[in-house]
Structures are given as C-alpha cells and as structure tokens.
Short mmCIF file of C-alpha atoms and ligand atoms in Angstrom, two decimals:
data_model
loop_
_atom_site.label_atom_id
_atom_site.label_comp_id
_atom_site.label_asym_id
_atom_site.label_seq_id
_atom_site.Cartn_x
_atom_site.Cartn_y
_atom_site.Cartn_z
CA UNK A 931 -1.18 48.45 156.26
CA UNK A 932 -4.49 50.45 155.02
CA UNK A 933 -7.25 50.97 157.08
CA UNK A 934 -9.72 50.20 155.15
CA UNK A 935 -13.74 50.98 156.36
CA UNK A 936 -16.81 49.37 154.85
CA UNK A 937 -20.01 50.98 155.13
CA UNK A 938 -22.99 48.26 154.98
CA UNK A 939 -21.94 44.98 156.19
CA UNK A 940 -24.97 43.26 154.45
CA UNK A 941 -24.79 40.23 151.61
CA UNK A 942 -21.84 42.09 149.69
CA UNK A 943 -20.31 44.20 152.42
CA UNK A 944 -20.27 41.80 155.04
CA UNK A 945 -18.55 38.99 152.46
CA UNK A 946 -16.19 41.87 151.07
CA UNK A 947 -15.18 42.39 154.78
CA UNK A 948 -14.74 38.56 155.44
CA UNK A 949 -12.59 38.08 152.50
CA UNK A 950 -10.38 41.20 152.98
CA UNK A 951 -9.78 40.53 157.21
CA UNK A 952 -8.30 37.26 156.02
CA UNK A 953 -5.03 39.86 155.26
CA UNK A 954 -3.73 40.60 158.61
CA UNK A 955 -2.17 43.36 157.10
CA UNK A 956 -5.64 45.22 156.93
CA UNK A 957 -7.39 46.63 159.54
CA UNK A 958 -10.91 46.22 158.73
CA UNK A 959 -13.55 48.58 160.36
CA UNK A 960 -17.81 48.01 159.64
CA UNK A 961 -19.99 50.83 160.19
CA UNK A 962 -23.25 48.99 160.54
CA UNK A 963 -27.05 50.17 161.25
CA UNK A 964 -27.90 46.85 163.14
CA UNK A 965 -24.92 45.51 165.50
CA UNK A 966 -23.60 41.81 165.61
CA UNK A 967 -20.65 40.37 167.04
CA UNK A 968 -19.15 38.15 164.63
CA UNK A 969 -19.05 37.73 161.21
CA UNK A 970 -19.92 34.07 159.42
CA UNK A 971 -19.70 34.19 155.98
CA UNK A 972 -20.34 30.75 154.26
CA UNK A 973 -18.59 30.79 150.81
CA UNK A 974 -18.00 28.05 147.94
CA UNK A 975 -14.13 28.12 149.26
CA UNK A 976 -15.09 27.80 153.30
CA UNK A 977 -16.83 29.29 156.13
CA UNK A 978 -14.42 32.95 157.16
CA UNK A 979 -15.33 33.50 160.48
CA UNK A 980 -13.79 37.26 161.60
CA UNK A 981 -14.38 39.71 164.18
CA UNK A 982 -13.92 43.15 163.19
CA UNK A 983 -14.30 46.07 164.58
CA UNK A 984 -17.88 47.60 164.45
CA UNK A 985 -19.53 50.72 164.91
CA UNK A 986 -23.14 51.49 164.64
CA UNK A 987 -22.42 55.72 164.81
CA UNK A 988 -20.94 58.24 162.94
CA UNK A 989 -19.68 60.06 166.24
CA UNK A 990 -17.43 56.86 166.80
CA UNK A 991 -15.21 56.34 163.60
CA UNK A 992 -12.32 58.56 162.16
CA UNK A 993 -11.19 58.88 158.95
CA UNK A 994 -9.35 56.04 157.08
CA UNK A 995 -7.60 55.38 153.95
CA UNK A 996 -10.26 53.32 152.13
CA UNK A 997 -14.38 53.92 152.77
CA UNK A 998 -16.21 50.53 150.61
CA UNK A 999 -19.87 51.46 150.42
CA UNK A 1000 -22.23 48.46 150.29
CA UNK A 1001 -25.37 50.16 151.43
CA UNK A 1002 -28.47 49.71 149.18
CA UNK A 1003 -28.58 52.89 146.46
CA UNK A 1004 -31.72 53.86 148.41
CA UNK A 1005 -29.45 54.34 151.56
CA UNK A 1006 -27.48 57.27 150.13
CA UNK A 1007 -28.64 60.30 152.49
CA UNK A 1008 -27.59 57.62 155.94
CA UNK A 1009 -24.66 56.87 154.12
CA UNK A 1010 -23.53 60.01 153.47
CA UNK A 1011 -23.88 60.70 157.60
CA UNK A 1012 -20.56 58.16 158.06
CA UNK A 1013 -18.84 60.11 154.79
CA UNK A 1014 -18.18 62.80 156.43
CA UNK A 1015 -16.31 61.51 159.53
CA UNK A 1016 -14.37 59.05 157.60
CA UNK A 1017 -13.47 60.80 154.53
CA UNK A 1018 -10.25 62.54 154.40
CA UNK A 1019 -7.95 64.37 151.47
CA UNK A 1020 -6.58 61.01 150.89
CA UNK A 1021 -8.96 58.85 151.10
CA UNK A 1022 -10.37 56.69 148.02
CA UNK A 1023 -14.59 55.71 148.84
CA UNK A 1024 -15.56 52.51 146.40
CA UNK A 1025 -19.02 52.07 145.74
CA UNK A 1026 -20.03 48.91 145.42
CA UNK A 1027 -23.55 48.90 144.12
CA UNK A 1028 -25.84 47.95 141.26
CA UNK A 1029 -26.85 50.49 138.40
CA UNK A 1030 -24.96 53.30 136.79
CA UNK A 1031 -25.28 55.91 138.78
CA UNK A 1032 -22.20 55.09 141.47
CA UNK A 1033 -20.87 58.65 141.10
CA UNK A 1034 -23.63 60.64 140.55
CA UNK A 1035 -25.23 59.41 143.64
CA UNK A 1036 -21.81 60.06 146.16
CA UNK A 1037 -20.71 63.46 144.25
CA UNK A 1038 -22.75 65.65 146.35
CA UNK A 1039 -20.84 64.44 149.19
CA UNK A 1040 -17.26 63.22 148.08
CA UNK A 1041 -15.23 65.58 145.44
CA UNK A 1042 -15.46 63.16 142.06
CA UNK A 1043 -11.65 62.68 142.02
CA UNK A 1044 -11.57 60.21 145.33
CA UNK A 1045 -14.27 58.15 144.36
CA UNK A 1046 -14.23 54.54 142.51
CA UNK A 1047 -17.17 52.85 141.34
CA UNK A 1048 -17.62 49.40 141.20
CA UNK A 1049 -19.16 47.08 139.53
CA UNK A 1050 -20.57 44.20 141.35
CA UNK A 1051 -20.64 40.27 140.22
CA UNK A 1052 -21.21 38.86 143.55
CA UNK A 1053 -24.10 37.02 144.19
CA UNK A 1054 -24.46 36.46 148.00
CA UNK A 1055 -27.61 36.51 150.41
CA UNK A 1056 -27.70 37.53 154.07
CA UNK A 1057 -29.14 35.41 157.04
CA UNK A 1058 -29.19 37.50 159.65
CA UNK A 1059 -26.90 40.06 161.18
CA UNK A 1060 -23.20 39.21 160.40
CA UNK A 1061 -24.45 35.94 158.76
CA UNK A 1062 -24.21 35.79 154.82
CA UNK A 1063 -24.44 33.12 152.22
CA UNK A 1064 -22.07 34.15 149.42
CA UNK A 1065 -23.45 32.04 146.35
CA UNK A 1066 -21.28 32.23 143.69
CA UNK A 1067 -17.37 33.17 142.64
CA UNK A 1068 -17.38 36.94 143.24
CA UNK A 1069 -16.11 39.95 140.46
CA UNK A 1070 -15.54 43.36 141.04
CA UNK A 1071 -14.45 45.82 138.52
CA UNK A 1072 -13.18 49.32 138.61
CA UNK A 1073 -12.31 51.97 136.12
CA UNK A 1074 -8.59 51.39 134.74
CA UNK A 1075 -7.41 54.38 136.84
CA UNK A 1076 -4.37 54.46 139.67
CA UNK A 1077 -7.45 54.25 142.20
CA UNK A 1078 -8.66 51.23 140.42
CA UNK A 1079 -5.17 49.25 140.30
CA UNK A 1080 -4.85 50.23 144.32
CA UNK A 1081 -8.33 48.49 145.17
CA UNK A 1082 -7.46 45.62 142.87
CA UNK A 1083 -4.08 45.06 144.99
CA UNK A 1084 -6.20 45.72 147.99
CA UNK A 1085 -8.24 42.07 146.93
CA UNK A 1086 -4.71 40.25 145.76
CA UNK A 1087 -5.02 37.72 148.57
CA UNK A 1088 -8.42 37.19 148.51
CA UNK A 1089 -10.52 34.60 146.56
CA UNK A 1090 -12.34 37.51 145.03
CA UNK A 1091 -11.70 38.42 141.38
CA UNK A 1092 -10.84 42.15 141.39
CA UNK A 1093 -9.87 43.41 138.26
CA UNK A 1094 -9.72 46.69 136.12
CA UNK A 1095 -11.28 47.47 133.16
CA UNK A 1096 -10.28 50.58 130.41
CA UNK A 1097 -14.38 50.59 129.72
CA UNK A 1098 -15.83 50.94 132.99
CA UNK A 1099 -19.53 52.62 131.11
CA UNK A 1100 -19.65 49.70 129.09
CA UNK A 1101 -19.16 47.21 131.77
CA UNK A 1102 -22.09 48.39 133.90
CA UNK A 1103 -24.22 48.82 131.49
CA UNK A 1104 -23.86 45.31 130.33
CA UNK A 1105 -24.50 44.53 134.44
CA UNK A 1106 -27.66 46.80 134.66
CA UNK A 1107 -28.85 44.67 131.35
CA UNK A 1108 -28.81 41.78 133.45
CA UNK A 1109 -29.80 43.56 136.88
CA UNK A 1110 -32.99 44.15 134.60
CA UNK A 1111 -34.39 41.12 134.58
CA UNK A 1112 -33.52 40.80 138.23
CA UNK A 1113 -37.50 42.32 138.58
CA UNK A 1114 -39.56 39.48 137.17
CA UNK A 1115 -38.54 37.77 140.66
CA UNK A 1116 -39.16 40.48 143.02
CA UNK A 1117 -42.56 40.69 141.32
CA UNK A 1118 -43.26 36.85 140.88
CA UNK A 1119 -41.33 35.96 144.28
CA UNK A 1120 -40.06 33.06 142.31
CA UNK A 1121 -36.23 32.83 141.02
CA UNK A 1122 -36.36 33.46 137.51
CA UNK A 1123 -35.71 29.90 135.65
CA UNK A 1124 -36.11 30.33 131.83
CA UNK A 1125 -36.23 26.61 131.14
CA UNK A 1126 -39.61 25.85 133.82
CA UNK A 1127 -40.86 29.82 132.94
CA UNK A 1128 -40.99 29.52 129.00
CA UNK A 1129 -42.86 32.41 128.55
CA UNK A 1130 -40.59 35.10 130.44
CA UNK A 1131 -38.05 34.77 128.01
CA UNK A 1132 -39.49 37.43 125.84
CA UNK A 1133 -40.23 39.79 128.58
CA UNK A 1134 -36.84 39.36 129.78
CA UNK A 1135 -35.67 39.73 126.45
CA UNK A 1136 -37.42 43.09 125.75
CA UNK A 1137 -36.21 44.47 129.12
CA UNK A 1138 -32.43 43.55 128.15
CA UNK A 1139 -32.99 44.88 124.61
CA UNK A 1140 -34.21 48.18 125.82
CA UNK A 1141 -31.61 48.57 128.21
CA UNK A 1142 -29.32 48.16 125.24
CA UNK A 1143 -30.68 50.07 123.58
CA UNK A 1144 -30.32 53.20 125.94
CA UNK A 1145 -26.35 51.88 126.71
CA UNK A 1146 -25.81 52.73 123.25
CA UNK A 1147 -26.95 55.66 123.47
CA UNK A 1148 -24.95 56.61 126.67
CA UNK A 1149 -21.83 55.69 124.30
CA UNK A 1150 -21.56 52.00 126.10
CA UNK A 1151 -19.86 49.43 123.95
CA UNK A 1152 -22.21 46.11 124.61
CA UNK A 1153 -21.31 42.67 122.75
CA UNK A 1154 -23.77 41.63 120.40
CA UNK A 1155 -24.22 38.17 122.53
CA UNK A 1156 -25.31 39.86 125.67
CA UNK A 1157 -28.54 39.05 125.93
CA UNK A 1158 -28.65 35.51 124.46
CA UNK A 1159 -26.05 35.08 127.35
CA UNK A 1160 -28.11 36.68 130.19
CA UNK A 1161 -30.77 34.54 128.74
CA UNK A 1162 -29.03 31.44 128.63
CA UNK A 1163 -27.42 32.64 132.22
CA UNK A 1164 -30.98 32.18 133.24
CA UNK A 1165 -31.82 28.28 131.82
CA UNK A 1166 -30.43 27.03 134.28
CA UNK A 1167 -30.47 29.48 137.56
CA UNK A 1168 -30.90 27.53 140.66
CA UNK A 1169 -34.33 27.44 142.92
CA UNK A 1170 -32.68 28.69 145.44
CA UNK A 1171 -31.03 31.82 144.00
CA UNK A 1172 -32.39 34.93 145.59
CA UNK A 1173 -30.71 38.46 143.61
CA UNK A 1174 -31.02 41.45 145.87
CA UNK A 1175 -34.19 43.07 144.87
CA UNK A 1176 -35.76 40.00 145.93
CA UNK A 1177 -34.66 39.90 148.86
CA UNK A 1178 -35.83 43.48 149.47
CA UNK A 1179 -38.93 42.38 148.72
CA UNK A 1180 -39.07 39.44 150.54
CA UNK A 1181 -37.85 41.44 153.56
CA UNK A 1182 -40.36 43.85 153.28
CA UNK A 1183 -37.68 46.75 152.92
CA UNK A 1184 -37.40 49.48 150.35
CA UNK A 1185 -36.25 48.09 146.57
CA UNK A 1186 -33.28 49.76 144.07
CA UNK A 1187 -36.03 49.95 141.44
CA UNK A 1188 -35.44 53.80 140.68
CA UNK A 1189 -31.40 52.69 140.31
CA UNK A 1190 -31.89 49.60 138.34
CA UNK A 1191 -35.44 49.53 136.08
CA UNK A 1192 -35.85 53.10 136.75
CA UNK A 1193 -32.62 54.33 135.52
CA UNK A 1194 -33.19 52.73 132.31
CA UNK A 1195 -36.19 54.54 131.99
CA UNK A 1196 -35.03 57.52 133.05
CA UNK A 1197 -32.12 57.70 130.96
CA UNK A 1198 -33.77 56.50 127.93
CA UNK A 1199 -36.60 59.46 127.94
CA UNK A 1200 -32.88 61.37 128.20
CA UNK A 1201 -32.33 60.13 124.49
CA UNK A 1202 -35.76 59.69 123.21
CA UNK A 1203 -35.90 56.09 123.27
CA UNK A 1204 -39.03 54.62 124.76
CA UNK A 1205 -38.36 51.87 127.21
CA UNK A 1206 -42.36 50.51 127.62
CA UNK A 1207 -41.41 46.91 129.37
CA UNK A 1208 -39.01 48.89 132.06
CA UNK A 1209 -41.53 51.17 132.56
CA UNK A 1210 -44.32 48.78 133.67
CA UNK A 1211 -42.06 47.05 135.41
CA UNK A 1212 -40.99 50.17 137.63
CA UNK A 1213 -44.84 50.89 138.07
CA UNK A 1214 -45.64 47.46 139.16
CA UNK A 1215 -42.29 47.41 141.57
CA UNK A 1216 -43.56 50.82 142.61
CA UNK A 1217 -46.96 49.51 143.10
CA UNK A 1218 -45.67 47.09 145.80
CA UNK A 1219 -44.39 49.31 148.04
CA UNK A 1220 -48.30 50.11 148.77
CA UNK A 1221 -48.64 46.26 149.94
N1 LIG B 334 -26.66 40.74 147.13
C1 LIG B 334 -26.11 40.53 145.95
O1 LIG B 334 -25.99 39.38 145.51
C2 LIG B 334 -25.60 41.67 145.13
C3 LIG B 334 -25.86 43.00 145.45
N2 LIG B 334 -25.35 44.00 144.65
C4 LIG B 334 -25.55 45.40 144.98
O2 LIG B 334 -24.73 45.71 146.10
C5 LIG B 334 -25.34 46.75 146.89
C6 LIG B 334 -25.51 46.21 148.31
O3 LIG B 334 -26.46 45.16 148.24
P1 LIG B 334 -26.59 44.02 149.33
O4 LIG B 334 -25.29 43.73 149.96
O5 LIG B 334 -27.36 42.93 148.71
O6 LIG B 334 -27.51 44.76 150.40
P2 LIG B 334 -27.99 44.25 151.82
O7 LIG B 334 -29.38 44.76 152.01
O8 LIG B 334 -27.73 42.80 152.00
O9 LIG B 334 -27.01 45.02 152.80
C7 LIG B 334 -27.06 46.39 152.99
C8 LIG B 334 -26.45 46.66 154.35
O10 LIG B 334 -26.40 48.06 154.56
C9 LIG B 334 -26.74 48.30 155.92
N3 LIG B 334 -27.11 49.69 156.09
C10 LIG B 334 -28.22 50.35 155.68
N4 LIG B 334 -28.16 51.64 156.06
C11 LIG B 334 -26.99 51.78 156.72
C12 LIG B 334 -26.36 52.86 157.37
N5 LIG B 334 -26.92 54.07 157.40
N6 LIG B 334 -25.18 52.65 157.96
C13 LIG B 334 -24.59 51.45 157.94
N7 LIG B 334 -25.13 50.37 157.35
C14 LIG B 334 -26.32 50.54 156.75
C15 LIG B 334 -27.87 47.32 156.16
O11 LIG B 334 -28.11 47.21 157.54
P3 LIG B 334 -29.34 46.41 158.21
O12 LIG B 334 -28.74 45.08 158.56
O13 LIG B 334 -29.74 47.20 159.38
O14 LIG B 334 -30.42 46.29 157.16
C16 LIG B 334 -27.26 46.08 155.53
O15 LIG B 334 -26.39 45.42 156.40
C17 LIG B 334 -26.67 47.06 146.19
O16 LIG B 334 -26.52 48.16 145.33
C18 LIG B 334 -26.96 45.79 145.38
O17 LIG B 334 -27.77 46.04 144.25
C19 LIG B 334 -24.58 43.71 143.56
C20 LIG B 334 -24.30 42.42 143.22
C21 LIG B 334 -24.79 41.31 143.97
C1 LIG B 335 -26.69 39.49 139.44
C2 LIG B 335 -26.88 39.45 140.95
C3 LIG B 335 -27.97 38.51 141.25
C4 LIG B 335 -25.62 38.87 141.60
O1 LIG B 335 -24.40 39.44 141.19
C5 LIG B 335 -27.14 40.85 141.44
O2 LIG B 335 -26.58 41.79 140.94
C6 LIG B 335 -28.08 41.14 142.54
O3 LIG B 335 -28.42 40.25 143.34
O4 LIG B 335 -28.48 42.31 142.64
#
C-alpha cells in the first residue's frame, strides 16, 4: 500500500497520477502550484477521471514512501520547498524530466542514493488545470537498480510501459538527441513535419549529430540508426502534436532550453567538441524570453 506523492500534476504528472490512482492499493497525493478539483485525463485507452488528494503547500504534506517529480527542470529551487517535508530515510524521489541532468539537479537536496531518474517517452499536453491530453503510448525507464525494479512494479497495473534498463546514460542521451530537435517548434511555433518542412531535415540532423557526438563522449552507447529514426520519427508527426517546450512557449512560461539544447552545449565545451547548431539554437530560444 505505498503512498506515493507526485510533485507537478501538469501533462506528465497529472497523467502519471491518473494512471497510478486506477490501483486502489495506492494512495496518491499531488502537490500542485495551481489547485483543481478533479483530474480528467483523456488517453488513447479512455478518459481516467480521479480525485486525489491535493495540496498546494509545503506546510500541509508529510513524508511518504515515493516523491515523482514532474515539475519543469526550471522549477527545481520550488520543488525542492515540498522535498523537504516529504522526504524521509526511506523514501525513493523519481524524476521524471527531460535532459541528463536528473541527479545533478535534485543532489543538493536529496542524498544521491534515494533518488531515480527517469527517462520520459510520454507525449501528453495539458488543457487546463487537472485537464491533460495524453497523446501517445507512454515509456518510462529507470536505471536497472532495486529502486528501479520497485517503480517499475509500482506501474504493473497501469497501461504505462515502465521498464528498466542496465544503460540508463545511454538511454537519455539517445532521448535528449531527440528532445533536440524538439526547438525548431518552439522557435517556428509550428510542429515539426519533415515531409511538408524539407529543408529542416539537415538542421535537425546537425543538432542530433552533435548531440551524438557529445553522448559519446560522456561514455553513452547510441545505435548507429538513431538519427535516421528520429528523422523518420518526424515524416510523419501529426499537426497537432505540441512537445513540451512548445508549449512553454506557447504559454508564455519559462522554457527547459538550458536542460535540453543547453546541456548539449554545455557538456560538449566539457570535451572540446563544438556544438555550433545547439548553440544558436539556445541563443535564439534565449532570445525569446525578451518577447
Ligand atoms: N509533456 C510531454 O509530453 C513530456 C514532458 N517531458 C518532461 O517532463 C517534465 C514535466 O513536463 P510537463 O509535464 O510537460 O510540464 P507541465 O508544464 O505540463 O507541468 C508542470 C507542472 O508542474 C507544476 N508546478 C510548477 N511549479 C510547481 C511547484 N513549485 N509545486 C508544485 N507544482 C508545480 C505546474 O503547475 P502550474 O499548473 O501552476 O503551471 C504544472 O502543473 C519536463 O522535464 C518535460 O521536459 C518528458 C516527456 C514528454
Ligand atoms: C518527445 C516528447 C515530445 C514526448 O515524449 C517530449 O519529450 C517532450 O514533449 O518534451
């Protein structure tokens, strides 16, 4: 019977929550910034409709056996605020966000040995408070670790693929490649559809190729296919596909450039490998947030 807390009920905390409240067995707590009463999650197997309990202050919650954090990577210093009410000797915090930087970010806050990152193959969009639109089949992955095999149990009657991996590096790398072409919409404010935008392929294809680039140098293991596949991933991608720096963007809210472009950047200069298409990219994402 865990207790099990997420932090951020947005497009992949609020559908996380959903799925895992279907268990009766759980008791599901939200810490939210903005308060709803219900939450409607439309997904491609049915509408879940719960009500969980929410709170919308540190003061109120206690600690619990599992903290999920779903807050944007930009959120880190608010999130930490609910960390240190919830979090006790036991307790296992998943992040679930983009980039590759889950641990870094939360070890200031949470000794390294309770956390779990996640990687995150769950395309969903939000509506409004409590409302969300998950798009697509949902993945998450965690390191192959007796943490990790707990949290995938935690998802065993859910429709949400939760799975381990023994090369966790490698495995969000490979994400981040594809999280890098994510920009090219938050700057056009178009989805990014390779077959009716011919000539994005190569820019999209530089930014993946640089981002490989630095993987390998980080020790990540990618397949040689990867970016044909995000590529071909992209022929097809639907007009109404919105990823999640998008939808920043469209929201007018801060964006994870500094996590996703950013890091690659960052990381590179690390190694000495010059990442010129991520770093325009990052300037002209950074450049918006004058608008
Ligand atoms: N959306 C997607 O399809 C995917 C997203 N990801 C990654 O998952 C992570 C979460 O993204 P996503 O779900 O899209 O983000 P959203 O912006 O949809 O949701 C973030 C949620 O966090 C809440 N929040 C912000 N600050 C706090 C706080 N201090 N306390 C409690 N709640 C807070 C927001 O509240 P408020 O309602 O007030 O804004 C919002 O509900 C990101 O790293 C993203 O890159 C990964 C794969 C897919
Ligand atoms: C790849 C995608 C679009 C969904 O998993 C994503 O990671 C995002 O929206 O940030």
């Amino acid at each position: 019977m865990p207790s099990i807390t997420i932090i951020g009920p947005g497009s992949v905390g609020g559908t996380v929550a959903a799925w895992l409240a279907r268990d009766k067995t759980n008791t599901i707590r939200i810490c939210a910034r903005t308060a709803f009463d219900e939450l409607i999650v439309e997904t491609p197997h049915g509408t879940l409709t719960v009500k969980p309990e929410i709170f919308t202050s540190p003061e109120q919650v206690e600690a619990t056996d599992w903290v999920l954090i779903a807050t944007k990577t930009y959120d880190v210093a608010p999130t930490a605020q609910w960390l240190q009410r919830l979090v006790a000797p036991n307790t296992i915090v998943a992040i679930l966000q983009n980039g590759v930087e889950h641990m870094e970010r939360f070890m200031p806050y949470v000794p390294a040995a309770q956390l779990l990152p996640v990687v995150v193959n769950l395309p969903a969009q939000r509506k409004g408070p409590g409302q969300i639109w998950q798009t697509g089949n949902g993945e998450l992955t965690v390191p192959d670790t007796d943490n990790g095999k707990k949290f995938v149990k935690l998802f065993e009657k859910t429709q949400l693929a939760a799975r381990t991996t023994p090369d966790f590096l490698s495995h969000a790398w490979a994400k981040l490649a594809l999280n890098s072409t994510g920009a090219i919409p938050a700057l056009t404010l178009q989805p990014l559809n390779l077959r009716k935008h011919e000539d994005l392929i190569e820019i999209s294809r530089l930014l993946i190729r640089e981002c490989m680039a630095v993987a390998k140098a980080e020790g990540a293991n990618l397949d040689e296919m990867l970016e044909d596949k995000i590529i071909n991933g992209y022929r097809d991608n639907p007009s109404n596909s919105i990823n999640s720096l998008h939808a920043d963007r469209l929201a007018g809210r801060p964006m994870e450039t500094d996590a996703r472009n950013g890091a690659i950047v960052r990381i590179g200069k690390k190694h000495g490998i010059a990442t010129p298409m991520n770093q325009l990219i990052t300037i002209l994402l950074n450049a918006t947030n004058d608008e």
